[in-house]
mmCIF file of C-alpha atoms in Angstrom:
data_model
loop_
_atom_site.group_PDB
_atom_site.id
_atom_site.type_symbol
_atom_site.label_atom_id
_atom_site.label_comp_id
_atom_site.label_asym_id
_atom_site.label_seq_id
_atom_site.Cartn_x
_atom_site.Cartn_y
_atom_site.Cartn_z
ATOM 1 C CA UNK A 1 0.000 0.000 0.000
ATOM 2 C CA UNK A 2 2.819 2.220 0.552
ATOM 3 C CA UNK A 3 4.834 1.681 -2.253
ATOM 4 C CA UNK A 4 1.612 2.141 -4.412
ATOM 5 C CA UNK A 5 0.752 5.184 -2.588
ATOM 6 C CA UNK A 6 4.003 6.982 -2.826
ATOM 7 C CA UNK A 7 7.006 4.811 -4.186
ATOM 8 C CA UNK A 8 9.436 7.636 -3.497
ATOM 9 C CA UNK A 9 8.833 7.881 -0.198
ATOM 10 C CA UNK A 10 9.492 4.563 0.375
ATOM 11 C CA UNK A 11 12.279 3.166 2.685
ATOM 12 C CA UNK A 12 13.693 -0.359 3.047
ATOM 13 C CA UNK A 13 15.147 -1.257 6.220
ATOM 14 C CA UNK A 14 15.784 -4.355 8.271
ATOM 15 C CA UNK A 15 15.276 -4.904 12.116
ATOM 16 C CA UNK A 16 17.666 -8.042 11.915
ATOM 17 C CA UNK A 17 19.342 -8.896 15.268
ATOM 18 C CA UNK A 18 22.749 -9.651 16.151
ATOM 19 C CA UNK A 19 22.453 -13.429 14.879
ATOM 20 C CA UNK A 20 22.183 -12.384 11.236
ATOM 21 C CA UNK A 21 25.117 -14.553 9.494
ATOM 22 C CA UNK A 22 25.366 -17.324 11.803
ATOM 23 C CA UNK A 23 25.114 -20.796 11.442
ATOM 24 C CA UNK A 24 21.744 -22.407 12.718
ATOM 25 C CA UNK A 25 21.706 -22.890 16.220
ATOM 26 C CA UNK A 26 21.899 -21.739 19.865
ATOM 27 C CA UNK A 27 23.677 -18.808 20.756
ATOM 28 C CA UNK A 28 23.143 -16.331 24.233
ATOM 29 C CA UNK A 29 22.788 -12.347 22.599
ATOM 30 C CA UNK A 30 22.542 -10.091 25.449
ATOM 31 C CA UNK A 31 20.961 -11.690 28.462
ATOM 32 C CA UNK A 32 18.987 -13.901 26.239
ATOM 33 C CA UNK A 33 18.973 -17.297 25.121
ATOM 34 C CA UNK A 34 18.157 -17.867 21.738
ATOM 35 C CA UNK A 35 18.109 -20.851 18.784
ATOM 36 C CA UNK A 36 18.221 -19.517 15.391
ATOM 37 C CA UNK A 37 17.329 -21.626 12.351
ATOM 38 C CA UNK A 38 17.627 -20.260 8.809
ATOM 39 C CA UNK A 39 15.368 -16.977 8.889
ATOM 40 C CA UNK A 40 14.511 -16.683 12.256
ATOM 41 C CA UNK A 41 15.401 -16.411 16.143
ATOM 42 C CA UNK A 42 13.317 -18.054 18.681
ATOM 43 C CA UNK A 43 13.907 -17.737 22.941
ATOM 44 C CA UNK A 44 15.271 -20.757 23.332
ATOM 45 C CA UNK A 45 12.783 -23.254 24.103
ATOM 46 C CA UNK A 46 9.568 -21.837 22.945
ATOM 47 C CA UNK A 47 7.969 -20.796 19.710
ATOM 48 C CA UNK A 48 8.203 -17.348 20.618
ATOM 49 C CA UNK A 49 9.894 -15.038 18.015
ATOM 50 C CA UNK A 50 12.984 -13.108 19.064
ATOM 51 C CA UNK A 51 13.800 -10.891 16.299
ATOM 52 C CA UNK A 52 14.505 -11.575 12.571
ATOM 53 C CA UNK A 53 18.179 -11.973 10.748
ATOM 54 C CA UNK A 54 16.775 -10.731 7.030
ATOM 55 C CA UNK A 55 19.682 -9.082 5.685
ATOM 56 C CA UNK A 56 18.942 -6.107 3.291
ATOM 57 C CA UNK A 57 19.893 -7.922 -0.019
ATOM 58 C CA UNK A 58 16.840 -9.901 1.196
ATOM 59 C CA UNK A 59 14.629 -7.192 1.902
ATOM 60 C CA UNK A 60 15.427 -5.826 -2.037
ATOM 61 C CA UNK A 61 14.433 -8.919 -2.959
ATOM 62 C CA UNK A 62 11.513 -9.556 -0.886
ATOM 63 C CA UNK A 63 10.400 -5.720 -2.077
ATOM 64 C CA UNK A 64 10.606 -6.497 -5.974
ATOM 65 C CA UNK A 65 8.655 -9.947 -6.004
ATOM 66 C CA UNK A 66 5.669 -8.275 -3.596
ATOM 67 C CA UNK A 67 5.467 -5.031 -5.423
ATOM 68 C CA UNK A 68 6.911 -5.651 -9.599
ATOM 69 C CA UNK A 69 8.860 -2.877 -8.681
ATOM 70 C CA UNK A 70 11.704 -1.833 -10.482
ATOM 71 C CA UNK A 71 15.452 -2.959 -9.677
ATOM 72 C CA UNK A 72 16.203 1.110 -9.617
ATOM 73 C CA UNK A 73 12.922 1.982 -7.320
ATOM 74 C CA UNK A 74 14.137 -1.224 -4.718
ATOM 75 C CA UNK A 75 17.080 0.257 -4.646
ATOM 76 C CA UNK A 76 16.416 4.001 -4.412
ATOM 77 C CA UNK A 77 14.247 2.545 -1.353
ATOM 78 C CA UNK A 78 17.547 1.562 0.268
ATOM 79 C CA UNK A 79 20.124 3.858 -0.801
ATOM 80 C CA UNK A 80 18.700 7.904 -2.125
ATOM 81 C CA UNK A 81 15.615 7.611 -0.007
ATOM 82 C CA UNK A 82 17.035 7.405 3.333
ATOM 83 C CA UNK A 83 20.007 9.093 2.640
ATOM 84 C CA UNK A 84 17.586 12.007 1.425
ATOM 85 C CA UNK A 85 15.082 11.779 4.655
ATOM 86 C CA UNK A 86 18.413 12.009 6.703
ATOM 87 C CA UNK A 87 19.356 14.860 4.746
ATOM 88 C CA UNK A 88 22.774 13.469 3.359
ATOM 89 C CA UNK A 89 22.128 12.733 -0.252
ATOM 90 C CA UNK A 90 25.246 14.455 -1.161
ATOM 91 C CA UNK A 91 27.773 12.225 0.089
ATOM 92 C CA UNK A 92 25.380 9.057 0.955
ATOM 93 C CA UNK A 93 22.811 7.042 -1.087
ATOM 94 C CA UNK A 94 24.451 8.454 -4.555
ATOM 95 C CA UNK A 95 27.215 7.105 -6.479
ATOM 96 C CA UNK A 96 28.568 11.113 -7.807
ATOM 97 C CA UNK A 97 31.214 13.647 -7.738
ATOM 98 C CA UNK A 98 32.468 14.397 -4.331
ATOM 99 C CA UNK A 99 30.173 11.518 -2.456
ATOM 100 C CA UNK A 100 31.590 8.892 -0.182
ATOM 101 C CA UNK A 101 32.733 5.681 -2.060
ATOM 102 C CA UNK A 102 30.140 3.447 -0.178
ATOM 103 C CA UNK A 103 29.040 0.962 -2.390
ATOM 104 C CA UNK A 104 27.716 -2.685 -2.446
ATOM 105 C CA UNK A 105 28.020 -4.793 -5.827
ATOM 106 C CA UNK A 106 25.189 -6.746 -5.859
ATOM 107 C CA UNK A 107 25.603 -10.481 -7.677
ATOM 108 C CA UNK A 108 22.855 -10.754 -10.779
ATOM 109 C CA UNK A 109 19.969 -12.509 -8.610
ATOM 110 C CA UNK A 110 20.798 -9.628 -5.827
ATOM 111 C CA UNK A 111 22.809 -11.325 -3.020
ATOM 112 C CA UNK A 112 25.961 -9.296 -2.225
ATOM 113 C CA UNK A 113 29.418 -10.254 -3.732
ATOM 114 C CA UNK A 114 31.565 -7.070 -2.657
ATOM 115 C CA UNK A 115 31.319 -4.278 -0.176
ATOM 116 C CA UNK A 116 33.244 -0.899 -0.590
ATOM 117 C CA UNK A 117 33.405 1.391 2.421
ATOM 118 C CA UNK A 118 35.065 5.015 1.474
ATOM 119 C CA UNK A 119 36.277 3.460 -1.304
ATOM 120 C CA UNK A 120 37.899 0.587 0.281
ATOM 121 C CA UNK A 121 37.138 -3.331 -0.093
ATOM 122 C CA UNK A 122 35.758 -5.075 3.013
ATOM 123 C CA UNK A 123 37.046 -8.217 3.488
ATOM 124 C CA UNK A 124 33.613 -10.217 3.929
ATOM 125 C CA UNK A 125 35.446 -13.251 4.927
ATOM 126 C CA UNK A 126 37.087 -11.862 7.690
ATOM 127 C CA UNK A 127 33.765 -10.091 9.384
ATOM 128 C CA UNK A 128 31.797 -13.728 9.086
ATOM 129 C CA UNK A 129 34.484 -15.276 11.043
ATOM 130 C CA UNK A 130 34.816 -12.036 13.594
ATOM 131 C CA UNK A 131 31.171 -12.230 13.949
ATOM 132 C CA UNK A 132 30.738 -15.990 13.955
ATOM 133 C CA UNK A 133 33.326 -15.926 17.108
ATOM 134 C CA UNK A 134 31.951 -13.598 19.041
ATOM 135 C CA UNK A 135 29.038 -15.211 19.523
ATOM 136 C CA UNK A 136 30.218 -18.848 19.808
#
């Protein structure tokens, strides 16, 4: 309803938790203890939902097969939209002149291959396995 309402307004985002990227299974984040299986987090023990681990590439995807959207308008939604709410759309959100070199190359069916931060690689490798031990 939003996106047919006003599709420049609209704004992808992701709530995912701190167990986004790791391995099914049971983990303590916080004070709480929690079993993750593929898309979701769980207390431990229960049904009850603790939080989600969509990542963002995800959510782009998730947008463009519930609305037909456009690639561009899923990922204005993530990139000029909130940069422009947040009143930064000239260094953030746009790929320009004189604007930060954050950028994410995006693989053909939209999963992430390569992450750029001020023009820099990230070495995706490395932050699975710094994140993967800091919560086993």
């Amino acid at each position: 309803i939003a996106y047919d309402s006003h599709p420049d307004g609209v704004i992808l985002v992701t709530d995912a938790m701190s167990a986004m990227g790791l391995v099914p299974g049971n983990y303590q984040l916080g004070n709480m203890n929690v079993t993750k299986d593929e898309d979701r987090v769980y207390i431990e023990g229960t049904d009850t939902l603790a939080g989600s681990v969509i990542t963002l590439d995800a959510c782009i995807r998730n947008f463009i097969q519930f609305t037909n959207c456009s690639l561009i308008e899923a990922l204005e939604a993530v990139t000029l939209h909130p940069a422009v709410l947040l009143g930064i759309e000239k260094t953030k959100g746009v790929i320009k002149p004189g604007a930060d070199a954050d950028l994410v190359l995006l693989s053909d069916d939209l999963f992430v291959k390569r992450v750029f931060v001020a023009g820099e690689e990230v070495d995706l490798e490395s932050i699975d396995v710094q994140v993967t031990e800091k919560f086993q």
